[in-house]
PDB file of C-alpha atoms in Angstrom:
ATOM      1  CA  UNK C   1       0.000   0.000   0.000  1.00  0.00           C
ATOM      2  CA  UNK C   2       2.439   2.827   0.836  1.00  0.00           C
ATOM      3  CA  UNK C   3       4.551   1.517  -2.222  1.00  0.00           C
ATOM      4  CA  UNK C   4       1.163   2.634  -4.121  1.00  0.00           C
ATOM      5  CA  UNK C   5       0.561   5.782  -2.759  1.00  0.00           C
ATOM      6  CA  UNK C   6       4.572   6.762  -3.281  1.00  0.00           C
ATOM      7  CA  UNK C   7       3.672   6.044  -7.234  1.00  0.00           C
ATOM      8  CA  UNK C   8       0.672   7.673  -6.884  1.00  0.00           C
ATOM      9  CA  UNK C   9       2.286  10.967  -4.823  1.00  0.00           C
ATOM     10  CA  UNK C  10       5.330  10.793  -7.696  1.00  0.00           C
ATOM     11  CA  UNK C  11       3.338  10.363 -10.853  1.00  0.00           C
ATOM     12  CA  UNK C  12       2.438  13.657 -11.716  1.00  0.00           C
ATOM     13  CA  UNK C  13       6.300  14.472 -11.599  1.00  0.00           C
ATOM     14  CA  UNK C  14       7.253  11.682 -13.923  1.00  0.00           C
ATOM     15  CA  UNK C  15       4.397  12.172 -16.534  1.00  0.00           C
ATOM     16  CA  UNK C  16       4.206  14.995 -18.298  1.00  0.00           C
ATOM     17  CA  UNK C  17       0.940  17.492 -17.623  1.00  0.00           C
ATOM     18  CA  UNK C  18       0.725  18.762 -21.118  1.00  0.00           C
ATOM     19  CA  UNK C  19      -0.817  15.373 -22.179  1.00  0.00           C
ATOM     20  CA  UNK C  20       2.035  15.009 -24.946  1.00  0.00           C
ATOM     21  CA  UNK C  21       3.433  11.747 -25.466  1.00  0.00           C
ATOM     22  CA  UNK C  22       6.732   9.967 -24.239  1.00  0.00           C
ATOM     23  CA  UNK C  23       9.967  11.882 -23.896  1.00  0.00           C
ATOM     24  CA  UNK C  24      12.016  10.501 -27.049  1.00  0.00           C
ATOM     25  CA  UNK C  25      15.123   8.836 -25.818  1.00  0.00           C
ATOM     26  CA  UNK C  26      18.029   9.235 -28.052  1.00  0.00           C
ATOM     27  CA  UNK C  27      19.851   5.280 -29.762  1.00  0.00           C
ATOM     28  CA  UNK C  28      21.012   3.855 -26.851  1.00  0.00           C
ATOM     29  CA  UNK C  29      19.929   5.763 -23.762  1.00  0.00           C
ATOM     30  CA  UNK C  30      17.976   3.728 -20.927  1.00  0.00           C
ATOM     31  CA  UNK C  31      14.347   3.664 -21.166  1.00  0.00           C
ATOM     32  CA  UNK C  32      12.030   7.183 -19.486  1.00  0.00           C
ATOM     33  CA  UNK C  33      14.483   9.533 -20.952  1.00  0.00           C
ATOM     34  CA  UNK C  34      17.296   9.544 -17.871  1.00  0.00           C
ATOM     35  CA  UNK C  35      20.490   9.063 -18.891  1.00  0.00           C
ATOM     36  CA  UNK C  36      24.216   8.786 -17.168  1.00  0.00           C
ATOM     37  CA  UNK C  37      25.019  12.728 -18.387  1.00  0.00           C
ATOM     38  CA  UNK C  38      21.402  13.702 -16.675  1.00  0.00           C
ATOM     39  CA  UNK C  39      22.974  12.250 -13.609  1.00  0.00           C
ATOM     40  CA  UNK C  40      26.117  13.433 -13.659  1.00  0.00           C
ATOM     41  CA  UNK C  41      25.086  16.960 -13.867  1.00  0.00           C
ATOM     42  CA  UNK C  42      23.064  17.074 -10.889  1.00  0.00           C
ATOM     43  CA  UNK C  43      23.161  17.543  -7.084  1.00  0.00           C
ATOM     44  CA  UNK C  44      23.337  13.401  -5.300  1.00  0.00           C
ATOM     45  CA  UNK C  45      19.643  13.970  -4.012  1.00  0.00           C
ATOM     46  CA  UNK C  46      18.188  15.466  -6.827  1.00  0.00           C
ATOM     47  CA  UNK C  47      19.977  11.974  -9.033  1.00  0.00           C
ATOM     48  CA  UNK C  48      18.582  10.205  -5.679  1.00  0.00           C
ATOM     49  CA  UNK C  49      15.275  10.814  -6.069  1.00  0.00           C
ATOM     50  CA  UNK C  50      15.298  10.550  -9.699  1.00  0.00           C
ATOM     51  CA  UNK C  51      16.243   6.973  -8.903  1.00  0.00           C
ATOM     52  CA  UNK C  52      13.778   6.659  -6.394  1.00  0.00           C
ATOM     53  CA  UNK C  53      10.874   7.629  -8.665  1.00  0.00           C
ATOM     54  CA  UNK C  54      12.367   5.540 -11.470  1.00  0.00           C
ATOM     55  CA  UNK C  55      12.615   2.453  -9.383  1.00  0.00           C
ATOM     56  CA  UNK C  56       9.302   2.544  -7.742  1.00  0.00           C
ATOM     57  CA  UNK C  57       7.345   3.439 -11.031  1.00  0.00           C
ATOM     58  CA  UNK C  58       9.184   0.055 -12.602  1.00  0.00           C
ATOM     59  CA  UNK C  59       7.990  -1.789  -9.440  1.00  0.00           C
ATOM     60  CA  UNK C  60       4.320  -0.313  -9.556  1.00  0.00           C
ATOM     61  CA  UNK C  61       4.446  -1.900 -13.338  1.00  0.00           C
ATOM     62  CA  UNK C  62       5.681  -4.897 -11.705  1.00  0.00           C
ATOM     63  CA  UNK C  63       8.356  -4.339 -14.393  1.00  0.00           C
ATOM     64  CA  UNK C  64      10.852  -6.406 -12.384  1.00  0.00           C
ATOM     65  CA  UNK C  65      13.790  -6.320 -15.444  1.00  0.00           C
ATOM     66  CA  UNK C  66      14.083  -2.093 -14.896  1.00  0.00           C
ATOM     67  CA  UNK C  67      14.179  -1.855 -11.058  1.00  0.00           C
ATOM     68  CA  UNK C  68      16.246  -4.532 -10.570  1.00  0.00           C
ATOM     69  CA  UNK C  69      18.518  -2.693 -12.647  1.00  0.00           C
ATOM     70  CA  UNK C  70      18.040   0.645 -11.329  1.00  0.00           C
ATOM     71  CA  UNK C  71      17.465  -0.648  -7.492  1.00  0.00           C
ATOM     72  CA  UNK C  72      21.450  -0.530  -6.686  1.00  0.00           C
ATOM     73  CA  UNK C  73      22.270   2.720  -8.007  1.00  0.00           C
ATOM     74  CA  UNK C  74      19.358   4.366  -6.273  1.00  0.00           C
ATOM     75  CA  UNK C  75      20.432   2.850  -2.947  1.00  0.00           C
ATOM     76  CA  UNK C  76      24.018   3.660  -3.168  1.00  0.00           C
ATOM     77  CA  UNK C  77      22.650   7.339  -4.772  1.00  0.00           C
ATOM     78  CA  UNK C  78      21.238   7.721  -1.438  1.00  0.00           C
ATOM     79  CA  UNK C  79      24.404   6.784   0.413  1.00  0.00           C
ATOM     80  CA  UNK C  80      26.204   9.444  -1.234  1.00  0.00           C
ATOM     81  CA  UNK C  81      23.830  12.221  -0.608  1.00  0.00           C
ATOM     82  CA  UNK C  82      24.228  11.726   3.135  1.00  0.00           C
ATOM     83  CA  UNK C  83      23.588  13.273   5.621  1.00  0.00           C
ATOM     84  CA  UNK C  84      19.228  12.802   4.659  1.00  0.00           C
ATOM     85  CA  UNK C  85      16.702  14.717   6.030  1.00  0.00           C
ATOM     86  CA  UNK C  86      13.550  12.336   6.655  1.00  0.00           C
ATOM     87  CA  UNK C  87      11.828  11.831   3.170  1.00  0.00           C
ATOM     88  CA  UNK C  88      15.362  10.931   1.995  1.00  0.00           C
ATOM     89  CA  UNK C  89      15.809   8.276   5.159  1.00  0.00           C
ATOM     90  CA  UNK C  90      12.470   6.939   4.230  1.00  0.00           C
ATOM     91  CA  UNK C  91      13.315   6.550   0.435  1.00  0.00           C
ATOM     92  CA  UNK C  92      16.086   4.663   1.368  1.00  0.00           C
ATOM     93  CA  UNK C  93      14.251   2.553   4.070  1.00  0.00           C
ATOM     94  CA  UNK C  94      11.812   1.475   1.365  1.00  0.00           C
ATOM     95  CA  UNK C  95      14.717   0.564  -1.466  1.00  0.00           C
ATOM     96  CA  UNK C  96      16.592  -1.734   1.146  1.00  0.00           C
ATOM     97  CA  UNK C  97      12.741  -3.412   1.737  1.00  0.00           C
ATOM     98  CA  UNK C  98      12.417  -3.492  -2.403  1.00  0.00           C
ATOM     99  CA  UNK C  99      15.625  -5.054  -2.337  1.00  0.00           C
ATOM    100  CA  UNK C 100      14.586  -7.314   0.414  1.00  0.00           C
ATOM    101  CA  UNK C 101      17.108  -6.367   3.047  1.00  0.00           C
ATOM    102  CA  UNK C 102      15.053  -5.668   6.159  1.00  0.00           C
ATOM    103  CA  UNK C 103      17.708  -5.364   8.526  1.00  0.00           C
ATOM    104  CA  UNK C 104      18.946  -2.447   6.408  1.00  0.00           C
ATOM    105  CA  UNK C 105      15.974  -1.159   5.621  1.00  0.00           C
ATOM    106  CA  UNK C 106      14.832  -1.337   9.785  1.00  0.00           C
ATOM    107  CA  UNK C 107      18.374   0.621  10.463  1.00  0.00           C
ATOM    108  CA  UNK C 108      17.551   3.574   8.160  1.00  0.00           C
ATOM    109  CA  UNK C 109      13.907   3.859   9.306  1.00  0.00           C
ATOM    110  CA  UNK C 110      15.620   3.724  13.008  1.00  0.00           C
ATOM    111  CA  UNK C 111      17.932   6.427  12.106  1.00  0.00           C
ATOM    112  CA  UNK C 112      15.187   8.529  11.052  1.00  0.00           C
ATOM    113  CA  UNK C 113      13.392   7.769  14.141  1.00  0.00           C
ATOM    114  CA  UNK C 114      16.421   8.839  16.282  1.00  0.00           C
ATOM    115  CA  UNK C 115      15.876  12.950  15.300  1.00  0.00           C
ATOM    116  CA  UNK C 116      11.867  12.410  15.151  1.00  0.00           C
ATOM    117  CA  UNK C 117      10.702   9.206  17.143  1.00  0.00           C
ATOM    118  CA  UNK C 118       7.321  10.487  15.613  1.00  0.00           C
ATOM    119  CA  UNK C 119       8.125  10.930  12.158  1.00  0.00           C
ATOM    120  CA  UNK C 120       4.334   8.489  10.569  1.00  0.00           C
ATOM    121  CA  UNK C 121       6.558   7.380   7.285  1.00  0.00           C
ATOM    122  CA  UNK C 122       9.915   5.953   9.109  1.00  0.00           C
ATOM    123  CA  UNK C 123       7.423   4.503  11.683  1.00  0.00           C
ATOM    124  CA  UNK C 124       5.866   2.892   9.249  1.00  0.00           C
ATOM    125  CA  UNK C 125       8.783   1.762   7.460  1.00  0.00           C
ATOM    126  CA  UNK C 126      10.482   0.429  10.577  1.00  0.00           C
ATOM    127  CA  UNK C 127       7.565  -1.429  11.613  1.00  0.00           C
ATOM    128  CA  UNK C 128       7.153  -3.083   8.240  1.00  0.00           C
ATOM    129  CA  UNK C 129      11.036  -3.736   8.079  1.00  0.00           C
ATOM    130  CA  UNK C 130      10.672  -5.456  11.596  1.00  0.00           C
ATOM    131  CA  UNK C 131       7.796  -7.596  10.406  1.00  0.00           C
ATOM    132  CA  UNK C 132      10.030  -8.861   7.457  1.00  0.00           C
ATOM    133  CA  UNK C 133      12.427  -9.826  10.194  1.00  0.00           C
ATOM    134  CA  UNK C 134       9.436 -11.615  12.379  1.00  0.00           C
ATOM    135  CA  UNK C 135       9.173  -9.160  15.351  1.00  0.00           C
ATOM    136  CA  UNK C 136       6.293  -8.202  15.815  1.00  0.00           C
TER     137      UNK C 136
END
């Protein structure tokens, strides 16, 4: 469920509003227009995110091929845009669950949780993260 409401929350940013059609993608670039130069030339969290909303999108299409490609260099985008603020804990939280690492994903959430024990979306994470882990 919260997977579904990120995609829902993140759609408008990575479909156009104008109602034109799909960004062309030049011979040879990855698939939804992002490519390694767009990356390069941008602040860690702003590629981060990009990431983020590129992974969960594939996931929400239950395209498994494209976020399992996209899944590790989101995760380690995240690591090098540290220190987070608490959306960017959380987006990390729910890559390590995507990538089924609960203990990692439960330590992010926790770190979150550390600044702002009440913080709803790291709660949420960590409790789903312990569940993985069967503590409930």
């Amino acid at each position: 469920m919260m997977v579904l409401l990120i995609v829902i929350l993140a759609l408008p940013i990575v479909r156009p509003e104008d109602g034109a059609g799909p960004v062309p993608v030049a011979a040879g670039a990855p698939a939804g227009g992002l490519t390694a130069t767009d990356l390069a030339n941008m602040p860690p969290r702003e590629a981060a995110d990009r990431l983020f909303n590129r992974v969960m999108t594939a996931v929400a299409a239950n395209n498994t091929a494209e976020w399992a490609q996209f899944l590790p260099m989101a995760i380690q985008s995240y690591d090098m845009a540290r220190p987070l603020d608490q959306d960017g804990l959380f987006h990390l939280s729910m890559l390590h669950s995507q990538n089924q690492d609960s203990q990692s994903a439960l330590g992010v959430a926790q770190e979150g949780l550390e600044t702002y024990p009440d913080h709803l979306l790291n709660l949420n994470a960590a409790a789903h993260a312990a569940a993985a882990l069967g503590d409930s």
